[in-house]
Amino acid sequence: MTTPLIEAEALRVEFANRVRAVRDVDLTVYEGETLGLVGESGCGKSTLGKAMLRLIEPSAGAVRYRGLTITGLRGTTLRSTRAELQMVFQDPFGSLNPRRKVADIIAEPLLRARGADKATARAKAAELLEFVGLGAEAGDRRPHEFSGGQRQRIGIARALAPGPRFIVADEPVSALDVSIQAQVINLLADLTRDRGLTMLFISHDLGVVRHVADRVAVMYLGRIIEIAPRDAFFAAPAHPYSEALLSSVPQLHPGPVRERIVLEGELPDPAAPPPGCAYHTRCRLAVDKCRTVEPPLAEIQPGRSVRCHLPLVPLEPAR
Amino acid sequence: MSEQALRSRPAPAGRLRTAYARRRVARSALAAVSWTVVALFVLIALVGPFLAGADPARQTADAMLPFGSPGHLLGTDDLGRDMLARMVYGARPLLLVAFLSTALAAALGVATGLVAGYYGGKVEWILMRVMDLALAFPSMLLIILIVAAWRPGVPSLVVGVGVSLAPGLARLTRALAAREAGRDYVLAARLGGTRAPRVMAQEVLPNIAGPLLAQVVMTLSVAAGFAAGLSYLGLGIQPPTPDWGYMVQAAQEFLYTAPRLVVLPAAATLIFVVACNFAGDDLRDALDPRGSR
């Protein structure tokens, strides 16, 4: 898990209304890992995921996939490269074309990106439907005949069809009933393990992220503010915002009662982020420096970085 | 929202419900009549001439016969031509021009709007400004310019009416396609390596076809109106081909002595235009439950 598979470099996404959804993000996802990307609604996590797949064009910065810069690729090269980069979408009702049969939806990337012939594509689609637990006969039906959880399985089968190495899962279970969520999460977790897939798992549910992710990245107002190995992160978050997020997760196990930190105020306007540290308006620890000087994303421990002047985890002296 | 959720929308209670039901029935009755009328006109245009019996251009000595004259059910006109035959034959050019020009407008407008809405940005700006250019001329003036520059007849009429009606369809298509282009299933198709033209044809178009089809049927009524209007002005179908618009114009001087010569073709045109309009309305409601009421 040390070879970078896909990297974002100073990636920036600006929309026409001058909202900077992603602000100069550097992010490396290593081969074989699942990186959990968390943050509240509107912080830019979905936009970052889509920009890494070039579904949204970044306005600056670059994305590198296995050393190849994919920002700027066009035509056939883009299409063949992107076959290895797939996505599972949030809304199972909007991510499947209601007019097409399920088998056709799944066969489409095989026909287009992999140049498979129709018979091969159909056979592969049937196989994938079996794999995600729906059965090959589901292929003759249309999306509206399925429940949310089943549709999400169809979406996963489609993402797997072209044989990807990297999958962005954008809140893949947030639209599902709680009872179904675990099944879909486990399907995704099995996939990454058995097929050696690398995944960027976007979620606002820290409980789910804890279950699937190897590392956790926290995003706030378009920036990564903390990135850490899962266990270290959940044991002791380093950024006050991460701490507040974690304190909002209900605890299942009895033990010392965690202090609940209630975030005050609204998320600041992403079109006009506050000066200094973007989080200072809501931070319980903010000092004068936080209001004027933006902290860099600094490594505080090996493999663990935080963007804060006053990290909650003590710096580990360099050996 | 899912289709099931929309279908299972609970009906309002009590008096409201009765009013709701009554309106629905009234609407569907109107729709049924409209569709029947449209179908009837098409049928008349297709097979009518074989059944009419008389030659619409043959002049006889029996001019200005009234309704119900033996051999001339609708009487004859000022040149002694059989009115029934002229009415039946007259449906042809009107419907021909209406259908062809609507087809042309749909082809131009849907293609332009689809590309503009799908790509957005500069492509959209350029394509839509071209459409605005056509929209900037009053339709009638634009059609007259085209017809006059070419020569009056079916081809120039079809091109003129088609070009002038394309921008409306382009705008609707652009709006619908732009909305659809951002949907996740379109993104998924792009990720799967599907090329843009195929994404537009296979993913976007089928999902916006409902409201588009409704608008196309409505456009049919406008096209028929233009066709009749131009023929009335003498810029459309040229005599001796019988045509309702021209018939109204030619018979104007007999408006008081033999009103049927004017009223029959005028009423026929009006009925067709109105029926197309209601049919389009019905189609829109049937295909797009979100937009109705």
XYZ file of C-alpha atoms in Angstrom:
612
model
C 0.000 0.000 0.000
C 2.778 2.376 -0.806
C 2.427 2.860 -4.532
C 0.349 5.915 -5.359
C -2.468 4.933 -7.723
C -4.142 8.273 -8.231
C -3.058 11.690 -7.082
C -4.631 15.103 -7.076
C -2.166 17.948 -7.250
C -3.221 21.449 -6.279
C -6.608 20.540 -7.709
C -9.025 23.423 -7.880
C -12.627 23.464 -9.025
C -14.479 26.720 -9.483
C -18.057 27.032 -10.589
C -19.520 29.776 -12.720
C -20.929 31.482 -9.619
C -17.361 31.905 -8.325
C -17.835 29.260 -5.681
C -14.532 27.501 -5.181
C -15.756 24.042 -4.273
C -12.318 22.474 -4.198
C -9.437 24.676 -3.143
C -5.977 23.502 -4.168
C -6.286 19.985 -2.852
C -3.354 17.576 -2.770
C -4.503 14.043 -2.222
C -2.828 10.719 -2.857
C -4.716 7.450 -2.904
C -2.448 4.419 -2.646
C -2.920 1.211 -4.573
C -5.241 -1.188 -2.770
C -6.383 1.109 -0.001
C -9.783 2.529 0.793
C -9.590 6.184 1.624
C -12.582 7.576 3.470
C -13.373 11.183 2.603
C -15.639 12.844 5.144
C -17.099 16.271 5.691
C -20.466 17.955 5.982
C -22.755 18.664 3.028
C -21.383 21.264 0.663
C -17.750 20.936 1.712
C -16.744 19.810 -1.775
C -16.158 16.123 -1.235
C -18.365 14.948 -4.110
C -16.911 17.622 -6.364
C -13.394 16.468 -5.530
C -14.343 12.856 -6.305
C -15.902 13.815 -9.625
C -13.002 16.083 -10.549
C -10.563 13.222 -9.968
C -12.502 11.239 -12.580
C -12.788 14.300 -14.805
C -16.557 14.260 -14.664
C -16.119 17.866 -13.603
C -13.315 19.794 -15.248
C -10.893 21.238 -12.709
C -10.019 24.887 -13.253
C -6.451 24.379 -12.051
C -4.158 21.632 -10.875
C -3.703 18.118 -12.150
C -4.804 14.553 -11.602
C -2.264 11.786 -12.139
C -3.237 8.177 -12.543
C -0.324 5.741 -12.305
C 2.019 8.521 -13.219
C -0.015 9.621 -16.245
C -1.507 13.100 -16.100
C -5.150 12.590 -17.009
C -6.181 16.204 -16.804
C -5.981 17.328 -20.429
C -6.493 13.886 -21.943
C -9.028 13.781 -24.751
C -10.860 11.389 -27.017
C -9.878 7.756 -27.168
C -7.054 8.004 -24.630
C -9.378 9.579 -22.102
C -12.034 6.946 -22.700
C -9.683 3.993 -22.369
C -8.000 5.415 -19.262
C -11.287 6.256 -17.637
C -12.465 2.684 -17.986
C -10.133 1.973 -15.068
C -11.682 4.786 -13.036
C -15.310 4.210 -12.156
C -17.907 5.589 -9.827
C -20.795 4.419 -7.676
C -23.297 7.225 -7.335
C -25.230 8.496 -4.378
C -28.769 8.480 -5.707
C -29.800 5.014 -6.878
C -32.869 6.532 -8.546
C -30.970 9.024 -10.670
C -27.957 6.976 -11.630
C -29.678 4.431 -13.870
C -31.301 5.369 -17.170
C -34.988 4.525 -16.578
C -35.500 3.691 -20.258
C -32.909 0.964 -20.556
C -32.808 -2.639 -19.474
C -30.479 -3.452 -16.614
C -28.389 -5.835 -18.736
C -27.884 -3.099 -21.344
C -26.887 -0.595 -18.672
C -24.218 -2.946 -17.351
C -23.067 -4.081 -20.801
C -22.648 -0.491 -22.036
C -19.149 0.173 -20.595
C -17.959 -3.222 -21.888
C -19.140 -2.407 -25.395
C -17.810 1.153 -25.413
C -14.692 1.220 -23.273
C -13.503 -2.343 -23.762
C -14.704 -2.965 -27.304
C -16.373 -6.229 -26.333
C -18.793 -7.840 -28.772
C -22.451 -8.061 -27.832
C -22.469 -11.714 -26.797
C -19.430 -11.312 -24.548
C -20.844 -8.150 -22.995
C -24.168 -9.831 -22.252
C -22.483 -12.836 -20.694
C -20.291 -10.593 -18.575
C -23.303 -8.515 -17.505
C -25.124 -11.655 -16.387
C -22.048 -12.739 -14.463
C -21.801 -9.354 -12.751
C -25.475 -9.437 -11.802
C -24.889 -12.822 -10.160
C -21.846 -11.417 -8.440
C -23.707 -8.496 -6.855
C -26.405 -10.893 -5.721
C -29.273 -10.075 -8.073
C -29.252 -13.040 -10.442
C -28.829 -12.938 -14.207
C -32.582 -12.792 -14.899
C -32.641 -9.298 -13.378
C -31.008 -8.103 -16.593
C -34.237 -8.217 -18.568
C -35.993 -5.811 -16.260
C -35.836 -2.038 -16.037
C -34.475 -0.022 -13.119
C -37.868 1.061 -11.749
C -38.684 -2.544 -10.920
C -35.974 -2.606 -8.273
C -35.649 -1.229 -4.768
C -33.039 1.348 -3.793
C -30.643 -1.248 -2.441
C -31.020 -3.435 -5.526
C -30.451 -0.457 -7.776
C -27.291 0.366 -5.910
C -26.135 -3.193 -6.595
C -26.850 -2.601 -10.283
C -24.804 0.599 -10.051
C -21.943 -1.357 -8.511
C -22.152 -4.014 -11.234
C -21.957 -1.284 -13.869
C -18.952 0.293 -12.178
C -17.225 -3.088 -12.128
C -18.023 -3.918 -15.756
C -15.035 -2.266 -17.460
C -12.635 -3.795 -14.931
C -11.636 -0.690 -12.980
C -8.741 -0.325 -10.563
C -10.089 2.743 -8.830
C -13.656 3.409 -7.736
C -15.114 6.561 -6.304
C -18.055 5.628 -4.096
C -19.978 8.869 -3.562
C -22.179 8.400 -0.483
C -23.223 5.024 -1.852
C -25.549 4.213 1.037
C -26.829 7.543 2.292
C -30.017 7.226 0.218
C -30.726 3.704 1.453
C -32.663 2.332 4.411
C -30.431 1.604 7.360
C -31.313 -2.077 7.130
C -29.980 -2.216 3.572
C -26.918 -0.043 4.125
C -24.838 -2.787 5.741
C -25.362 -5.176 2.814
C -24.224 -2.644 0.263
C -21.287 -1.530 2.419
C -20.176 -5.117 2.844
C -20.465 -5.743 -0.874
C -18.164 -2.771 -1.511
C -15.758 -3.871 1.214
C -15.599 -7.410 -0.204
C -14.911 -6.018 -3.630
C -11.972 -3.951 -2.607
C -10.534 -6.872 -0.689
C -11.148 -9.672 -3.205
C -10.438 -7.729 -6.355
C -7.717 -5.561 -4.937
C -9.597 -2.406 -5.863
C -8.647 1.012 -4.646
C -11.544 3.119 -3.442
C -12.255 6.681 -2.527
C -15.191 6.318 -0.173
C -17.065 9.581 0.236
C -19.410 9.814 3.191
C -20.657 12.014 5.965
C -21.248 8.972 8.146
C -18.167 8.379 10.263
C -19.498 5.052 11.510
C -19.558 3.716 7.952
C -16.144 5.176 7.179
C -14.671 3.522 10.248
C -15.961 0.208 8.941
C -14.520 0.386 5.414
C -11.654 2.866 5.300
C -7.933 2.315 5.790
C -7.253 6.029 5.990
C -9.521 8.970 6.628
C -9.391 12.419 5.064
C -11.527 15.227 6.454
C -12.647 18.047 4.219
C -13.870 21.478 5.235
C -14.791 24.279 2.839
C -12.968 22.772 -0.115
C -9.765 21.876 1.709
C -8.367 18.729 3.253
C -7.867 19.615 6.921
C -6.787 16.282 8.287
C -5.619 13.011 6.829
C -4.711 10.087 9.030
C -4.694 6.296 9.349
C -8.090 5.084 10.464
C -7.215 3.807 13.933
C -5.133 6.824 14.832
C -7.908 9.099 13.618
C -10.695 7.465 15.553
C -8.553 7.104 18.660
C -7.591 10.769 18.748
C -8.579 13.243 16.045
C -6.006 15.989 15.568
C -8.143 18.778 14.139
C -10.793 20.466 16.303
C -13.254 20.025 13.441
C -12.561 16.277 13.265
C -13.081 16.159 16.994
C -16.452 17.867 16.671
C -17.480 15.498 13.856
C -16.478 12.469 15.884
C -18.266 13.675 18.989
C -21.503 13.784 17.016
C -21.362 10.042 16.307
C -23.536 8.163 18.804
C -21.502 5.746 20.879
C -22.520 2.125 20.912
C -20.242 0.813 23.598
C -20.448 1.837 27.244
C -17.431 3.661 28.473
C -16.311 7.068 29.483
C -18.855 9.522 28.138
C -17.326 11.605 25.415
C -17.861 15.296 25.643
C -20.304 16.326 22.949
C -19.099 19.306 20.973
C -21.936 21.032 19.227
C -20.841 22.993 16.188
C -22.152 26.503 16.331
C -23.052 28.622 13.397
C -23.467 27.765 9.759
C -20.911 26.576 7.289
C -19.421 29.844 5.952
C -20.288 30.900 2.403
C -17.968 28.875 0.145
C -17.872 31.796 -2.309
C -16.259 33.960 0.389
C -14.339 31.744 2.807
C -13.157 33.467 5.974
C -9.546 34.644 6.134
C -6.966 32.648 8.063
C -8.094 29.169 9.006
C -11.479 28.561 7.332
C -12.689 26.837 10.487
C -11.905 29.611 12.949
C -15.476 30.937 12.896
C -16.689 27.767 14.572
C -13.603 26.554 16.366
C -13.631 26.248 20.162
C -9.887 26.786 20.338
C -9.409 29.617 17.895
C -6.796 32.231 18.766
C -5.851 35.462 16.974
C -3.372 33.725 14.683
C -6.148 31.463 13.350
C -8.108 34.505 12.136
C -5.283 35.865 10.006
C -2.831 33.128 9.072
C -3.986 30.059 7.231
C -2.259 26.978 8.637
C -0.500 24.662 6.149
C -1.293 20.959 5.916
C 1.604 19.803 8.089
C 2.699 16.289 8.927
C 2.483 15.775 12.692
C 3.198 12.072 12.703
C 4.359 9.727 9.952
C 1.439 9.397 7.555
C -0.675 11.866 9.439
C -1.169 15.494 8.487
C -3.355 18.231 9.859
C -4.099 21.784 8.831
C -4.199 23.479 12.234
C -2.046 25.819 14.318
C -3.061 24.022 17.510
C -3.397 20.334 16.681
C -4.983 18.227 19.414
C -2.393 15.504 18.945
C 1.122 16.355 20.085
C 3.776 16.570 17.433
C 5.935 13.521 17.247
C 9.535 14.590 17.262
C 11.343 13.661 14.080
C 13.731 10.822 14.600
C -39.332 11.268 -7.263
C -40.145 7.740 -8.433
C -42.934 6.998 -10.853
C -44.684 4.818 -8.314
C -44.754 7.632 -5.805
C -46.333 9.909 -8.379
C -48.926 7.406 -9.406
C -49.943 6.653 -5.873
C -50.437 10.318 -5.054
C -53.605 10.320 -2.947
C -56.658 11.913 -4.532
C -58.059 14.922 -2.676
C -61.081 14.274 -0.475
C -64.758 15.221 -0.627
C -66.020 17.975 -2.870
C -62.568 18.703 -4.112
C -62.320 15.134 -5.267
C -65.536 15.373 -7.266
C -64.328 18.544 -8.936
C -60.982 16.912 -9.593
C -62.603 13.843 -11.114
C -64.986 15.926 -13.201
C -62.141 17.966 -14.588
C -60.196 14.840 -15.403
C -63.139 13.345 -17.276
C -63.805 16.601 -19.106
C -60.164 16.759 -20.069
C -60.043 13.214 -21.287
C -63.260 13.662 -23.283
C -61.818 16.746 -24.926
C -58.628 14.859 -25.609
C -60.485 11.937 -27.154
C -62.413 14.289 -29.452
C -59.206 16.124 -30.385
C -57.331 12.971 -31.285
C -60.313 11.707 -33.280
C -60.482 14.962 -35.204
C -56.770 14.904 -35.985
C -56.987 11.280 -37.104
C -60.058 12.059 -39.212
C -58.309 14.916 -41.010
C -55.311 12.718 -41.739
C -57.618 10.002 -43.009
C -59.480 12.445 -45.247
C -56.215 13.766 -46.642
C -54.979 10.238 -47.340
C -58.024 8.472 -48.799
C -60.630 11.223 -49.231
C -59.741 12.062 -52.820
C -60.397 8.466 -53.882
C -63.890 8.651 -52.424
C -64.828 12.204 -53.362
C -65.926 11.167 -56.832
C -65.761 14.563 -58.452
C -62.773 16.373 -59.954
C -62.106 19.441 -57.811
C -60.826 21.399 -60.793
C -63.625 20.628 -63.236
C -65.713 23.680 -63.895
C -69.405 23.282 -64.721
C -72.184 25.583 -65.704
C -73.833 25.036 -62.313
C -72.136 27.802 -60.400
C -73.034 28.765 -56.824
C -75.313 25.824 -56.133
C -76.381 25.745 -52.457
C -75.918 22.981 -49.862
C -77.578 19.692 -50.645
C -77.806 20.121 -54.388
C -78.097 16.794 -56.204
C -74.592 15.555 -56.997
C -73.053 18.418 -55.059
C -73.581 17.809 -51.352
C -71.815 21.007 -50.354
C -72.874 22.902 -53.442
C -70.543 24.454 -55.997
C -68.360 27.549 -56.020
C -68.370 30.577 -58.280
C -66.792 28.584 -61.113
C -69.151 25.668 -60.696
C -66.592 23.372 -59.079
C -67.808 20.736 -56.613
C -67.271 22.096 -53.087
C -67.071 18.689 -51.410
C -64.302 17.576 -53.736
C -62.465 20.851 -53.205
C -62.728 20.538 -49.438
C -61.485 16.948 -49.469
C -58.619 17.649 -51.868
C -57.835 20.854 -49.989
C -56.895 18.917 -46.860
C -53.885 17.466 -48.630
C -51.622 20.462 -49.174
C -52.383 21.886 -45.725
C -51.605 18.678 -43.893
C -48.641 17.947 -46.128
C -47.068 21.324 -45.402
C -47.973 21.144 -41.706
C -46.433 17.695 -41.227
C -43.342 18.237 -43.354
C -42.521 21.641 -41.891
C -43.065 20.319 -38.359
C -40.754 17.422 -39.161
C -38.147 19.864 -40.451
C -38.559 22.132 -37.415
C -38.252 19.118 -35.097
C -35.144 17.819 -36.854
C -33.426 21.213 -36.793
C -34.631 22.290 -33.363
C -34.122 19.027 -31.500
C -30.657 18.451 -32.976
C -29.530 22.000 -32.180
C -31.074 22.055 -28.717
C -29.707 18.641 -27.816
C -26.138 19.542 -28.746
C -26.402 22.967 -27.099
C -27.906 21.636 -23.886
C -25.549 18.683 -23.623
C -22.330 20.582 -24.121
C -23.297 23.929 -22.607
C -20.726 26.736 -22.568
C -19.504 28.176 -25.853
C -21.192 25.570 -28.040
C -24.498 26.383 -26.417
C -23.950 30.112 -26.753
C -23.169 29.965 -30.462
C -25.973 27.572 -31.386
C -28.587 29.410 -29.383
C -27.552 32.795 -30.830
C -28.079 31.346 -34.315
C -31.541 30.261 -33.198
C -32.184 33.697 -31.691
C -31.324 35.179 -35.060
C -34.172 33.234 -36.638
C -36.386 34.192 -33.709
C -35.558 37.880 -34.092
C -37.530 38.064 -37.342
C -41.294 37.936 -36.983
C -42.159 34.401 -38.139
C -44.516 35.536 -40.863
C -41.960 37.957 -42.257
C -39.252 35.297 -42.242
C -41.493 32.824 -44.041
C -42.565 35.442 -46.588
C -38.913 36.322 -47.217
C -37.989 32.709 -47.827
C -41.023 31.978 -49.981
C -40.602 35.166 -51.992
C -36.886 34.652 -52.518
C -37.494 31.120 -53.737
C -40.887 30.625 -55.344
C -44.270 29.927 -53.804
C -45.037 26.237 -53.490
C -44.795 23.328 -51.124
C -40.964 23.156 -50.853
C -40.452 26.839 -50.037
C -43.400 26.795 -47.659
C -42.051 23.765 -45.799
C -38.587 25.294 -45.475
C -39.935 28.688 -44.429
C -42.352 27.390 -41.812
C -39.878 24.739 -40.623
C -37.041 27.218 -40.134
C -39.232 29.718 -38.344
C -40.597 27.102 -35.929
C -37.249 25.441 -35.168
C -36.048 27.938 -32.514
C -38.991 27.245 -30.208
C -38.271 23.538 -30.230
C -34.533 24.196 -29.916
C -35.081 26.227 -26.769
C -37.261 23.604 -25.136
C -34.865 20.810 -26.107
C -31.876 22.778 -24.839
C -33.495 23.338 -21.444
C -34.538 19.702 -21.090
C -31.207 18.349 -22.336
C -29.175 20.615 -20.052
C -31.134 19.373 -17.064
C -30.669 15.768 -18.100
C -26.977 16.117 -18.989
C -26.091 16.651 -15.337
C -27.909 13.530 -14.182
C -25.844 10.725 -12.735
C -26.815 8.181 -15.375
C -25.417 10.468 -18.060
C -22.177 10.858 -16.066
C -22.080 7.081 -15.710
C -22.399 6.638 -19.464
C -19.531 9.080 -19.997
C -17.426 7.194 -17.481
C -18.222 3.972 -19.313
C -16.604 5.336 -22.448
C -19.756 6.087 -24.441
C -19.091 8.787 -27.036
C -20.999 12.050 -26.866
C -23.287 11.503 -29.891
C -24.356 8.141 -28.529
C -24.844 9.543 -25.032
C -27.151 12.168 -26.504
C -29.124 9.719 -28.622
C -29.291 6.840 -26.191
C -29.306 8.375 -22.732
C -30.562 11.953 -23.034
C -33.057 11.958 -25.918
C -35.293 9.057 -24.762
C -35.645 10.730 -21.377
C -36.790 14.062 -22.754
C -38.886 12.619 -25.595
C -42.196 12.972 -23.722
C -42.415 16.751 -23.382
C -40.719 17.133 -26.767
C -43.301 15.004 -28.536
C -46.082 17.043 -26.947
C -44.457 20.248 -28.147
C -44.048 18.789 -31.635
C -47.790 18.074 -31.843
C -48.477 21.653 -30.716
C -46.043 22.910 -33.327
C -48.119 21.018 -35.896
C -51.052 23.315 -35.185
C -48.929 26.450 -35.575
C -47.472 25.117 -38.812
C -50.963 24.433 -40.153
C -51.960 27.984 -39.217
C -48.988 29.443 -41.058
C -49.564 27.259 -44.102
C -53.199 28.324 -44.337
C -52.312 31.951 -43.709
C -49.706 32.042 -46.449
C -51.975 30.374 -48.938
C -54.579 32.968 -48.057
C -52.007 35.655 -48.895
C -51.289 33.898 -52.175
C -47.787 32.900 -51.133
C -48.571 29.292 -50.400
C -50.177 26.627 -52.489
C -50.838 27.976 -55.959
C -54.104 27.472 -57.825
C -55.466 25.384 -59.437
C -54.475 23.022 -56.581
C -57.338 23.326 -54.143
C -56.233 24.662 -50.786
C -58.299 25.885 -47.846
C -56.310 29.049 -47.286
C -56.554 30.075 -50.908
C -60.223 29.091 -51.023
C -61.001 31.532 -48.215
C -59.250 34.320 -50.046
C -60.836 33.554 -53.428
C -64.322 33.402 -51.961
C -64.084 36.548 -49.887
C -66.261 38.560 -52.235
C -69.057 36.039 -51.757
C -68.930 36.231 -47.955
C -72.489 37.608 -47.813
C -74.035 35.874 -50.800
C -72.567 32.400 -50.230
C -70.913 32.328 -46.802
C -70.332 28.563 -47.009
C -67.562 29.149 -49.572
C -65.580 31.004 -46.909
C -66.836 29.357 -43.748
C -66.218 25.756 -44.794
C -62.474 26.000 -45.496
C -61.931 28.493 -42.664
C -63.742 26.285 -40.156
C -61.890 23.191 -41.339
C -58.537 24.924 -40.826
C -59.550 26.221 -37.430
C -60.830 22.853 -36.250
C -57.601 21.148 -37.281
C -55.432 23.764 -35.571
C -57.424 23.671 -32.348
C -57.582 19.861 -32.308
C -53.792 19.627 -32.706
C -53.380 22.023 -29.839
C -55.568 20.071 -27.443
C -54.021 16.808 -28.579
C -50.588 18.210 -27.766
C -51.853 19.330 -24.385
C -53.177 15.878 -23.672
C -49.946 14.254 -24.783
C -47.947 16.478 -22.467
C -50.163 15.603 -19.511
C -50.072 11.924 -20.323
C -46.315 11.726 -20.763
C -45.193 14.107 -18.069
C -47.307 13.786 -14.940
C -45.091 16.296 -13.123
C -46.021 19.181 -15.410
C -49.787 18.743 -15.362
C -52.148 20.910 -13.311
